[in-house]
Coordinates of C-alpha atoms in Angstrom, one line a residue:
M1 CA 30.6 -38.8 80.4
K2 CA 31.3 -36.7 83.5
S3 CA 33.4 -38.2 86.2
L4 CA 31.8 -37.9 89.7
R5 CA 34.5 -39.2 91.8
P6 CA 37.3 -36.6 92.6
I7 CA 40.6 -37.5 91.1
V8 CA 43.2 -38.0 93.8
I9 CA 46.8 -38.0 92.8
T10 CA 49.2 -39.5 95.2
V11 CA 52.7 -38.0 94.7
V12 CA 55.8 -39.9 96.2
L13 CA 58.6 -37.9 97.7
V14 CA 61.4 -38.6 95.4
C15 CA 64.3 -36.6 96.7
M16 CA 65.2 -33.4 98.4
F17 CA 67.1 -30.4 96.9
G18 CA 70.2 -31.1 98.9
N19 CA 72.6 -29.7 96.2
A20 CA 70.2 -26.9 94.8
K21 CA 71.7 -23.5 94.9
S22 CA 69.6 -21.3 97.0
N23 CA 68.5 -17.9 95.5
A24 CA 66.2 -17.0 98.5
R25 CA 66.1 -13.3 99.5
Y26 CA 64.1 -11.8 102.2
D27 CA 63.0 -8.3 103.1
S28 CA 63.5 -6.5 106.5
S29 CA 60.5 -8.2 108.0
G30 CA 62.6 -11.4 108.1
I31 CA 61.1 -14.6 106.7
K32 CA 62.5 -17.6 108.7
D33 CA 64.5 -20.3 107.1
S34 CA 61.8 -22.7 108.0
I35 CA 59.6 -21.2 105.2
E36 CA 62.3 -22.1 102.6
R37 CA 62.6 -25.6 104.0
K38 CA 58.8 -26.1 103.7
I39 CA 58.7 -24.8 100.2
D40 CA 61.6 -27.1 99.3
T41 CA 59.6 -30.0 100.7
L42 CA 56.6 -29.1 98.7
I43 CA 58.6 -29.0 95.6
A44 CA 60.3 -32.4 96.4
H45 CA 56.9 -33.9 97.0
M46 CA 56.0 -33.2 93.3
G47 CA 58.8 -35.5 92.3
L48 CA 61.3 -32.8 91.2
S49 CA 65.0 -32.5 92.1
S50 CA 68.1 -30.5 91.1
T51 CA 68.5 -32.9 88.1
S52 CA 64.9 -32.6 86.8
P53 CA 63.1 -29.7 85.1
G54 CA 61.8 -27.3 87.7
G55 CA 60.8 -23.7 88.1
V56 CA 60.7 -20.5 90.1
V57 CA 58.7 -19.8 93.1
S58 CA 58.2 -16.3 94.3
V59 CA 56.2 -14.3 97.0
F60 CA 55.3 -10.7 96.9
K61 CA 54.3 -8.5 99.8
N62 CA 53.6 -4.8 99.7
G63 CA 55.1 -4.4 96.2
K64 CA 58.3 -6.3 97.0
I65 CA 59.7 -9.7 96.5
I66 CA 60.0 -11.3 100.0
F67 CA 60.9 -14.8 98.7
I68 CA 62.2 -16.1 95.4
K69 CA 64.0 -19.4 94.6
A70 CA 64.8 -21.3 91.4
Y71 CA 64.5 -25.1 91.3
G72 CA 65.7 -27.7 88.8
L73 CA 67.0 -27.3 85.2
A74 CA 65.9 -25.0 82.4
N75 CA 67.1 -27.7 79.9
V76 CA 67.7 -31.3 81.0
E77 CA 69.9 -31.8 77.9
T78 CA 72.3 -29.0 78.5
K79 CA 72.0 -29.2 82.2
E80 CA 71.5 -25.4 82.3
P81 CA 69.8 -24.5 85.7
N82 CA 66.8 -22.5 86.1
K83 CA 67.5 -19.0 87.5
T84 CA 65.4 -16.5 89.3
S85 CA 65.6 -14.4 86.1
T86 CA 64.6 -17.3 83.8
L87 CA 61.5 -16.7 81.5
F88 CA 58.7 -19.2 81.4
N89 CA 55.6 -19.5 79.3
L90 CA 52.6 -18.3 81.3
A91 CA 50.2 -20.5 79.3
S92 CA 46.6 -19.3 80.2
V93 CA 47.9 -16.9 82.8
S94 CA 48.5 -14.8 79.6
K95 CA 44.8 -14.3 79.2
Q96 CA 44.7 -11.4 81.8
F97 CA 46.9 -9.3 79.5
T98 CA 44.5 -9.9 76.5
A99 CA 41.6 -8.9 78.8
A100 CA 43.5 -5.7 79.9
A101 CA 44.0 -4.8 76.2
I102 CA 40.3 -4.9 75.6
L103 CA 39.7 -2.8 78.7
L104 CA 42.3 -0.2 77.4
L105 CA 40.3 0.0 74.1
A106 CA 37.0 0.3 76.0
Q107 CA 38.4 3.1 78.1
E108 CA 39.2 5.0 75.0
K109 CA 35.7 4.4 73.6
K110 CA 37.0 2.5 70.7
L111 CA 34.8 -0.5 71.4
S112 CA 32.1 -1.5 73.9
L113 CA 32.0 -4.7 75.9
K114 CA 28.4 -5.0 74.8
D115 CA 29.3 -4.9 71.1
D116 CA 28.3 -8.0 68.9
I117 CA 31.6 -9.6 67.9
R118 CA 30.4 -9.7 64.2
K119 CA 30.7 -6.0 64.2
Y120 CA 34.5 -6.7 64.0
L121 CA 34.4 -10.2 62.6
P122 CA 31.9 -10.1 59.8
D123 CA 33.0 -13.6 58.6
F124 CA 32.1 -15.1 61.9
P125 CA 29.1 -17.5 61.7
D126 CA 25.6 -16.1 62.6
Y127 CA 24.2 -18.6 65.2
G128 CA 21.0 -16.7 65.5
T129 CA 21.9 -14.9 68.7
A130 CA 24.4 -12.1 69.5
I131 CA 27.8 -13.0 71.0
T132 CA 29.3 -10.0 72.8
I133 CA 32.9 -9.1 73.5
E134 CA 31.9 -9.4 77.2
N135 CA 30.8 -13.1 76.5
L136 CA 34.3 -13.8 75.1
V137 CA 36.1 -12.3 78.1
H138 CA 34.1 -14.2 80.8
H139 CA 33.8 -17.5 78.9
T140 CA 30.1 -17.3 78.6
C141 CA 30.1 -17.2 74.8
G142 CA 29.3 -20.9 74.2
I143 CA 31.9 -21.2 71.4
R144 CA 33.6 -24.6 71.3
S145 CA 37.2 -24.4 72.6
N146 CA 39.8 -24.8 69.9
D147 CA 42.1 -26.9 72.1
V148 CA 39.6 -29.7 72.6
L149 CA 38.6 -29.5 68.9
K150 CA 42.2 -30.1 67.9
L151 CA 42.5 -33.0 70.3
L152 CA 39.3 -34.6 68.9
A153 CA 40.7 -34.0 65.4
G154 CA 43.9 -35.8 66.3
S155 CA 45.9 -32.8 65.2
Q156 CA 47.0 -31.2 68.5
D157 CA 50.8 -31.8 67.7
S158 CA 50.6 -30.1 64.3
L159 CA 51.8 -26.5 63.7
E160 CA 49.3 -23.9 64.9
T161 CA 49.0 -20.4 63.6
Q162 CA 46.4 -17.8 64.5
E163 CA 44.6 -18.0 61.2
E164 CA 44.7 -21.8 61.2
I165 CA 42.9 -21.9 64.6
Y166 CA 40.5 -19.1 63.6
S167 CA 39.5 -21.1 60.5
L168 CA 38.8 -24.1 62.8
I169 CA 36.7 -22.0 65.1
I170 CA 34.5 -20.5 62.3
K171 CA 33.9 -24.0 60.8
Q172 CA 31.7 -25.0 63.8
K173 CA 28.1 -25.2 63.0
A174 CA 26.7 -24.9 66.5
L175 CA 27.5 -23.4 70.0
N176 CA 27.7 -25.4 73.1
F177 CA 24.9 -23.2 74.6
K178 CA 23.1 -19.9 74.2
P179 CA 25.6 -17.1 75.0
G180 CA 25.2 -16.0 78.7
D181 CA 23.4 -19.2 79.8
E182 CA 26.5 -20.8 81.3
F183 CA 30.2 -20.4 82.2
L184 CA 32.4 -22.9 80.2
Y185 CA 36.0 -22.2 79.7
S186 CA 36.9 -21.6 76.0
N187 CA 40.3 -20.7 74.6
S188 CA 38.5 -19.8 71.4
G189 CA 37.0 -16.7 73.0
Y190 CA 40.6 -15.2 73.5
V191 CA 41.7 -16.1 70.0
L192 CA 38.7 -14.0 68.8
L193 CA 39.6 -11.2 71.2
V194 CA 43.1 -11.0 69.5
K195 CA 41.4 -10.4 66.1
I196 CA 39.2 -7.7 67.6
I197 CA 42.1 -5.9 69.3
E198 CA 44.0 -5.9 65.9
K199 CA 41.0 -4.7 64.0
V200 CA 40.2 -1.9 66.4
S201 CA 43.8 -0.8 67.1
G202 CA 45.1 -1.1 63.5
I203 CA 48.3 -2.9 64.7
S204 CA 49.3 -6.4 65.6
F205 CA 48.3 -7.9 68.9
S206 CA 51.9 -8.3 70.0
K207 CA 52.8 -4.7 69.2
F208 CA 49.8 -3.5 71.1
I209 CA 50.6 -5.5 74.2
E210 CA 54.2 -4.6 74.0
E211 CA 53.7 -0.9 73.6
R212 CA 50.6 -0.4 75.7
I213 CA 51.1 -2.9 78.6
F214 CA 54.6 -4.2 78.8
R215 CA 56.5 -0.9 78.2
Q216 CA 54.1 1.1 80.4
S217 CA 54.4 -1.4 83.2
G218 CA 58.2 -1.6 82.9
M219 CA 58.1 -5.3 81.9
N220 CA 61.2 -5.1 79.7
Q221 CA 62.2 -8.7 79.8
T222 CA 58.7 -10.1 78.8
A223 CA 58.2 -11.4 75.3
I224 CA 55.5 -13.0 73.1
Y225 CA 56.1 -16.1 71.1
D226 CA 54.1 -15.2 68.0
H227 CA 56.0 -16.7 65.1
Y228 CA 58.0 -19.7 64.4
G229 CA 61.7 -19.6 65.0
K230 CA 61.5 -16.6 67.3
I231 CA 64.3 -16.8 69.9
I232 CA 63.3 -15.8 73.4
K233 CA 66.5 -15.2 75.3
N234 CA 66.9 -16.5 78.9
S235 CA 63.8 -18.7 78.6
A236 CA 63.4 -22.2 79.8
S237 CA 62.6 -25.1 77.6
G238 CA 59.4 -27.1 78.2
H239 CA 59.5 -30.7 79.3
S240 CA 57.2 -33.6 79.7
W241 CA 57.3 -36.6 82.1
G242 CA 59.1 -39.6 80.4
E243 CA 59.4 -43.2 81.6
N244 CA 61.8 -44.6 84.2
G245 CA 62.2 -41.2 85.9
K246 CA 63.3 -39.5 82.7
F247 CA 62.1 -36.2 81.2
N248 CA 61.6 -35.2 77.5
R249 CA 62.5 -31.8 76.4
T250 CA 60.3 -30.1 74.0
V251 CA 62.1 -30.0 70.7
S252 CA 60.0 -27.3 69.0
M253 CA 57.2 -24.9 70.0
N254 CA 54.4 -25.9 67.7
S255 CA 51.9 -23.2 68.6
T256 CA 52.3 -19.5 67.9
V257 CA 48.7 -18.8 68.9
V258 CA 48.5 -15.7 71.1
G259 CA 45.8 -14.2 73.2
Q260 CA 45.1 -17.4 75.0
S261 CA 48.8 -18.2 75.9
N262 CA 52.4 -17.8 74.8
I263 CA 53.5 -14.9 76.9
Y264 CA 57.0 -15.6 78.4
T265 CA 58.0 -13.6 81.5
C266 CA 60.1 -13.7 84.7
V267 CA 59.2 -13.1 88.3
A268 CA 60.7 -9.6 88.4
D269 CA 58.5 -8.6 85.5
F270 CA 55.4 -10.3 86.9
L271 CA 55.9 -8.2 90.1
K272 CA 55.6 -5.0 88.0
W273 CA 52.3 -6.4 86.5
D274 CA 51.0 -7.3 90.0
N275 CA 51.7 -3.8 91.2
N276 CA 49.3 -2.4 88.7
F277 CA 46.5 -3.7 90.9
Y278 CA 47.6 -1.2 93.6
K279 CA 49.0 1.6 91.5
N280 CA 48.0 1.5 87.9
K281 CA 50.6 2.6 85.3
L282 CA 48.4 1.9 82.3
G283 CA 46.4 5.1 82.4
N284 CA 44.0 7.1 84.6
W285 CA 41.4 4.5 85.3
D286 CA 40.7 2.0 88.1
F287 CA 42.6 -1.0 86.9
N288 CA 41.9 -3.2 89.9
K289 CA 38.1 -2.5 89.8
E290 CA 37.7 -3.1 86.0
M291 CA 40.0 -6.2 85.9
T292 CA 38.0 -7.9 88.7
T293 CA 34.6 -6.9 87.5
L294 CA 32.2 -10.0 87.3
T295 CA 29.3 -10.7 85.1
K296 CA 26.0 -12.3 85.6
L297 CA 24.6 -15.2 83.6
N298 CA 21.1 -15.0 82.0
N299 CA 19.5 -16.6 85.0
G300 CA 21.0 -13.9 87.3
D301 CA 23.7 -16.2 88.8
K302 CA 27.1 -14.6 89.2
C303 CA 30.1 -15.9 87.1
S304 CA 33.3 -15.9 89.1
Y305 CA 35.5 -15.3 86.0
A306 CA 36.4 -11.6 85.6
F307 CA 38.9 -10.3 83.0
G308 CA 41.3 -13.2 82.5
L309 CA 41.1 -13.8 86.3
E310 CA 39.2 -16.0 88.6
I311 CA 37.7 -14.2 91.7
T312 CA 37.2 -16.6 94.5
E313 CA 37.9 -17.1 98.3
H314 CA 40.6 -19.1 100.1
N315 CA 40.3 -19.5 103.8
G316 CA 37.8 -16.7 104.0
L317 CA 39.8 -14.2 102.1
K318 CA 39.1 -12.9 98.6
T319 CA 41.6 -14.1 96.0
I320 CA 42.5 -13.0 92.4
S321 CA 44.0 -15.9 90.5
H322 CA 44.6 -17.9 87.4
Q323 CA 46.2 -21.2 86.4
G324 CA 48.0 -22.0 83.1
G325 CA 49.1 -25.2 81.5
I326 CA 50.4 -25.6 77.9
G327 CA 51.5 -29.3 78.0
D328 CA 55.0 -28.6 79.0
F329 CA 54.8 -25.4 81.1
T330 CA 52.6 -24.8 84.1
A331 CA 52.0 -21.5 85.9
Q332 CA 49.9 -20.2 88.8
Y333 CA 49.2 -16.7 90.1
V334 CA 47.4 -16.1 93.4
Q335 CA 46.9 -12.7 94.8
V336 CA 45.3 -11.9 98.2
P337 CA 44.5 -8.2 97.7
S338 CA 43.5 -7.5 101.4
E339 CA 47.0 -8.5 102.4
N340 CA 48.8 -6.9 99.4
F341 CA 50.2 -10.5 99.0
S342 CA 50.8 -12.7 95.9
V343 CA 52.4 -16.0 95.0
V344 CA 53.7 -16.7 91.5
C345 CA 54.8 -20.2 90.5
L346 CA 56.4 -20.8 87.1
F347 CA 57.4 -24.2 85.9
N348 CA 58.8 -25.9 82.8
I349 CA 57.2 -29.3 83.6
P350 CA 53.5 -30.2 84.2
V351 CA 53.0 -30.2 88.0
D352 CA 50.3 -29.2 90.4
V353 CA 51.1 -25.5 90.6
T354 CA 47.7 -24.6 91.9
G355 CA 48.1 -26.8 95.0
L356 CA 51.7 -25.6 95.5
A357 CA 50.7 -21.9 95.3
Y358 CA 47.9 -22.2 97.9
N359 CA 50.1 -24.3 100.2
I360 CA 52.7 -21.5 100.0
T361 CA 49.9 -18.9 100.7
D362 CA 49.0 -20.8 103.8
L363 CA 52.6 -20.7 105.1
Y364 CA 52.3 -16.8 105.2
I365 CA 48.5 -16.1 105.7
K366 CA 46.3 -17.9 108.1
G367 CA 43.1 -16.5 106.7
K368 CA 39.9 -15.8 108.6
P369 CA 38.6 -18.3 111.1
K370 CA 35.4 -19.9 110.0
T371 CA 32.4 -18.8 112.1
D372 CA 30.0 -21.4 110.5
V373 CA 29.1 -24.3 112.6
V374 CA 31.0 -27.4 111.4
P375 CA 28.4 -30.0 110.5
L376 CA 28.6 -33.4 112.2
L377 CA 29.7 -36.3 110.1
T378 CA 26.8 -37.8 108.2
E379 CA 25.4 -40.8 110.0
K380 CA 23.9 -43.8 108.3
V381 CA 20.3 -44.6 109.1
I382 CA 18.3 -47.7 108.6
V383 CA 15.5 -47.4 106.0
D384 CA 13.0 -50.0 104.7
S385 CA 14.3 -52.4 102.1
A386 CA 11.2 -51.8 100.0
L387 CA 12.0 -48.1 99.9
L388 CA 15.5 -48.8 98.6
Q389 CA 14.0 -51.1 95.9
R390 CA 11.9 -48.1 94.7
Y391 CA 15.1 -46.2 93.7
V392 CA 16.5 -49.1 91.7
G393 CA 16.7 -48.5 87.9
K394 CA 18.2 -46.4 85.2
Y395 CA 18.7 -42.6 85.5
F396 CA 19.7 -40.1 82.7
D397 CA 20.5 -36.5 82.3
E398 CA 20.6 -35.3 78.7
K399 CA 22.2 -32.0 79.5
Q400 CA 25.3 -33.5 81.2
W401 CA 24.8 -36.7 79.1
L402 CA 25.1 -38.8 82.1
L403 CA 23.5 -42.2 82.4
A404 CA 23.7 -44.3 85.5
T405 CA 22.3 -47.5 87.0
I406 CA 21.3 -47.7 90.6
T407 CA 21.0 -51.1 92.3
K408 CA 20.3 -52.4 95.7
E409 CA 22.9 -54.2 97.8
N410 CA 21.8 -55.3 101.3
D411 CA 21.1 -52.1 103.3
H412 CA 22.4 -49.6 100.8
L413 CA 22.4 -48.6 97.1
V414 CA 25.2 -48.9 94.5
F415 CA 25.8 -46.2 91.8
D416 CA 27.2 -47.4 88.5
A417 CA 28.0 -45.6 85.3
P418 CA 29.9 -46.8 82.2
Y419 CA 33.7 -46.3 82.4
Q420 CA 33.5 -45.2 86.0
D421 CA 34.0 -46.9 89.3
K422 CA 31.0 -48.2 91.2
F423 CA 30.4 -46.6 94.6
E424 CA 28.1 -47.1 97.5
L425 CA 25.2 -44.8 98.5
Y426 CA 24.3 -44.8 102.2
P427 CA 21.0 -43.4 103.5
S428 CA 21.0 -40.5 105.9
S429 CA 17.2 -40.2 105.5
D430 CA 14.4 -41.8 103.5
S431 CA 15.4 -39.7 100.4
S432 CA 18.9 -38.4 101.0
F433 CA 22.0 -40.6 100.5
F434 CA 25.7 -39.9 101.0
V435 CA 29.1 -41.3 99.9
T436 CA 32.1 -41.9 102.0
F437 CA 34.8 -40.6 99.7
A438 CA 33.7 -37.0 99.0
D439 CA 31.4 -34.2 100.0
M440 CA 28.6 -35.4 97.8
K441 CA 25.0 -36.4 98.3
L442 CA 22.2 -37.8 96.2
I443 CA 18.6 -36.7 96.8
F444 CA 15.6 -38.7 95.4
S445 CA 12.4 -37.0 94.5
K446 CA 9.0 -38.5 93.9
D447 CA 6.0 -37.2 91.7
S448 CA 2.5 -36.5 93.0
K449 CA 1.6 -40.2 92.9
G450 CA 4.6 -41.2 95.0
N451 CA 6.6 -42.8 92.2
T452 CA 10.3 -42.1 91.9
E453 CA 10.8 -39.2 89.5
K454 CA 14.6 -38.2 89.7
V455 CA 17.7 -38.2 91.6
T456 CA 19.8 -35.0 92.1
I457 CA 23.5 -35.2 92.6
V458 CA 24.8 -32.4 94.8
Q459 CA 28.6 -31.7 94.9
E460 CA 30.6 -28.5 95.5
G461 CA 27.6 -26.3 94.9
Q462 CA 26.7 -28.0 91.5
K463 CA 23.4 -29.8 91.1
I464 CA 22.9 -32.6 88.4
P465 CA 19.4 -33.8 88.1
L466 CA 18.9 -37.3 86.5
T467 CA 15.5 -38.4 85.4
Y468 CA 14.3 -41.8 86.5
M469 CA 13.8 -44.1 83.5
G470 CA 12.6 -47.2 85.3
T471 CA 13.9 -50.8 85.3
N472 CA 12.9 -51.9 81.9
V473 CA 15.3 -50.1 79.9
V474 CA 16.8 -52.6 77.4
P475 CA 20.0 -51.9 75.5
Q476 CA 20.6 -53.2 71.9
K477 CA 21.1 -56.8 71.6
E478 CA 24.4 -58.2 70.2
A479 CA 22.8 -59.2 66.9
Q480 CA 21.6 -55.6 66.4
L481 CA 25.0 -54.0 66.9
S482 CA 26.3 -54.6 63.3
Q483 CA 24.0 -51.9 61.9
Y484 CA 26.0 -49.3 63.6
A485 CA 29.4 -50.1 62.0
G486 CA 30.8 -47.7 59.4
D487 CA 33.1 -44.7 58.9
F488 CA 31.8 -41.5 60.4
Y489 CA 33.1 -38.1 59.3
S490 CA 32.9 -34.7 61.0
E491 CA 33.3 -31.8 58.7
E492 CA 33.7 -29.4 61.6
I493 CA 37.0 -31.0 62.7
N494 CA 37.8 -32.8 59.4
A495 CA 38.3 -36.2 61.1
T496 CA 36.9 -39.7 60.5
Y497 CA 36.0 -42.0 63.4
P498 CA 35.6 -45.7 62.2
V499 CA 33.0 -47.7 64.1
L500 CA 33.9 -51.5 64.0
Y501 CA 31.8 -54.5 64.7
K502 CA 33.9 -57.5 65.9
D503 CA 33.5 -60.4 68.3
N504 CA 29.8 -59.4 68.8
K505 CA 30.9 -56.1 70.2
L506 CA 31.1 -52.6 68.8
F507 CA 34.2 -50.4 69.0
V508 CA 35.1 -46.9 68.0
K509 CA 38.6 -46.0 66.8
F510 CA 39.5 -42.6 68.2
P511 CA 42.6 -40.6 67.0
Q512 CA 45.8 -41.5 68.8
S513 CA 45.7 -38.1 70.6
L514 CA 42.7 -39.5 72.7
A515 CA 44.5 -42.8 73.7
G516 CA 45.2 -41.2 77.2
F517 CA 41.4 -41.1 77.9
C518 CA 41.1 -44.8 76.9
K519 CA 43.8 -46.5 79.0
G520 CA 46.4 -46.2 76.2
N521 CA 44.3 -47.8 73.6
P522 CA 42.5 -45.5 71.1
E523 CA 40.1 -48.3 70.1
A524 CA 37.4 -48.3 72.8
E525 CA 34.2 -50.3 73.2
L526 CA 30.9 -48.7 72.6
I527 CA 28.8 -50.0 75.5
P528 CA 25.0 -50.1 74.6
E529 CA 22.9 -48.3 77.1
Y530 CA 19.5 -47.9 75.6
A531 CA 17.9 -47.3 72.1
D532 CA 20.7 -45.6 69.9
Y533 CA 22.7 -44.3 72.9
F534 CA 26.1 -45.8 73.7
A535 CA 28.8 -45.0 76.3
T536 CA 32.6 -44.5 75.6
P537 CA 35.5 -43.4 77.8
L538 CA 35.2 -40.0 76.1
G539 CA 31.5 -39.4 76.4
G540 CA 28.1 -40.4 75.0
F541 CA 27.4 -41.3 71.5
Q542 CA 23.9 -40.8 70.2
F543 CA 23.4 -42.4 66.8
T544 CA 21.0 -40.7 64.4
R545 CA 18.8 -42.3 61.8
N546 CA 17.3 -41.1 58.4
S547 CA 13.9 -41.3 57.0
K548 CA 14.4 -45.1 56.2
N549 CA 15.4 -45.8 59.8
K550 CA 19.0 -46.4 58.7
I551 CA 22.0 -45.2 60.8
S552 CA 22.9 -41.8 59.3
G553 CA 25.5 -40.6 61.8
F554 CA 26.1 -39.9 65.5
I555 CA 26.5 -37.0 67.8
L556 CA 29.4 -36.9 70.3
R557 CA 27.4 -35.3 73.1
D558 CA 29.7 -33.7 75.7
V559 CA 33.5 -33.7 75.9
G560 CA 33.7 -30.9 78.4
R561 CA 34.5 -27.8 76.3
V562 CA 32.9 -29.3 73.1
R563 CA 29.3 -30.5 72.9
N564 CA 27.1 -32.0 70.3
L565 CA 29.7 -32.5 67.7
A566 CA 28.0 -34.1 64.6
F567 CA 29.4 -37.0 62.5
S568 CA 27.8 -38.4 59.3
N569 CA 27.9 -41.9 58.0
R570 CA 30.1 -42.3 54.9
K571 CA 28.6 -45.6 53.8

């Protein structure tokens, strides 16, 4: 079930870096000390101090480092501090290096971005439609993401190798959508790109990246964690947030999967990579143009994800960026090409590096003033009570698997969806309603006979239409719930989800790995909505029936990067 309300995280200022050793350096343009103090404050607002894990913040301008400072500890057990030369796991910021390797091979005519991936991966399932290399790069492939599959299987903490993850990917019997129809982030695509790079080049992925990218760029300190026990010198240890202000150091690195993650680098080396966008050292081709080339979806809409990079705008200026998080490391890269300016934030603890990087960007660059007329605040209007009553009922969108109930309360409506907070809808016209907590509106539509047909949720450029189902939608009665109980198995993730009937209610027992989505308790109630559809904190369950009208299984409809995962009844 999609969450409509934006998540607001309130961070308390814990302490300042009073005894942190400053490693700040400035170029001849002279950055004022106030910049450093403001960045220190931003770090402290994230709850970090000189005795906690931390990271390195750096700012590049015209090919030089104009600000760099290390914060916190590289290892909370040994008390070793982070240094400006410390190496951090880039997590998904690593993807741009994988994408660059694909472009190198394409420049040499050893592959085409339009190639069907089964040309190089003959054992990959045939889903009845071609998946191209380009689809993998831009996350338009529709392949289920391996990280979410592991989470659903309850095995996200187990040892991960490239082949183990590949085996999981090719076990999937369906795609999330037809390739090219949508953008949906999938780590699986970059795991497959690794195999293609190795097949085409004839050498290991790590060797190709080290020889063709790191060495050529002068990134001599950068390393890839590609096998267990590999020692990466001068690297930080990852940490997680513990209880009572404590931090847990990651004892071992369980994943050696490359392509999607696991490149370790320092700020000095990342500057050399950043400089390739202005003066390419990887060959005689337009690195900047190729790396930032976008694609179009099947419907003609532009996809903002290029080659391991997101192409967006910030304060009216084009930005090239990517965020990364691998549980115990977080990283953010933001480049403003028109200003020859970049911010790199590398941390060995999960924090909001994206907000930090853009806040730092704002300290240096004001951006372009907006010329658009600022709209007035939406004002509430009075509408007829009978009109409000027409909108009361159940609404459902099968694509997003979102089911909601809209009720009337005095002079406004109330939106309610299972496992979400209720919120009020206030009329701005006879058909348009707004909320007070976000830039979101709901627009009701009628059919040719004047009956309510649907409501469309509009937020941040996204539109979600929900079909009106009426007011007589009756969920299953308590006495009918016992028929759904049983053990349900998914061959695609090799996991069993027990469905239990007790105290006249239905519960599903998720793996412990999903407890965080269920308020700490992996046993969550299945709330009956209508027919064989139930709601859970994780998403919608649609039970299926056999020819004898008996429960044969269920489909877990939408868990973000994984859709329509099938389970069969083991009764």
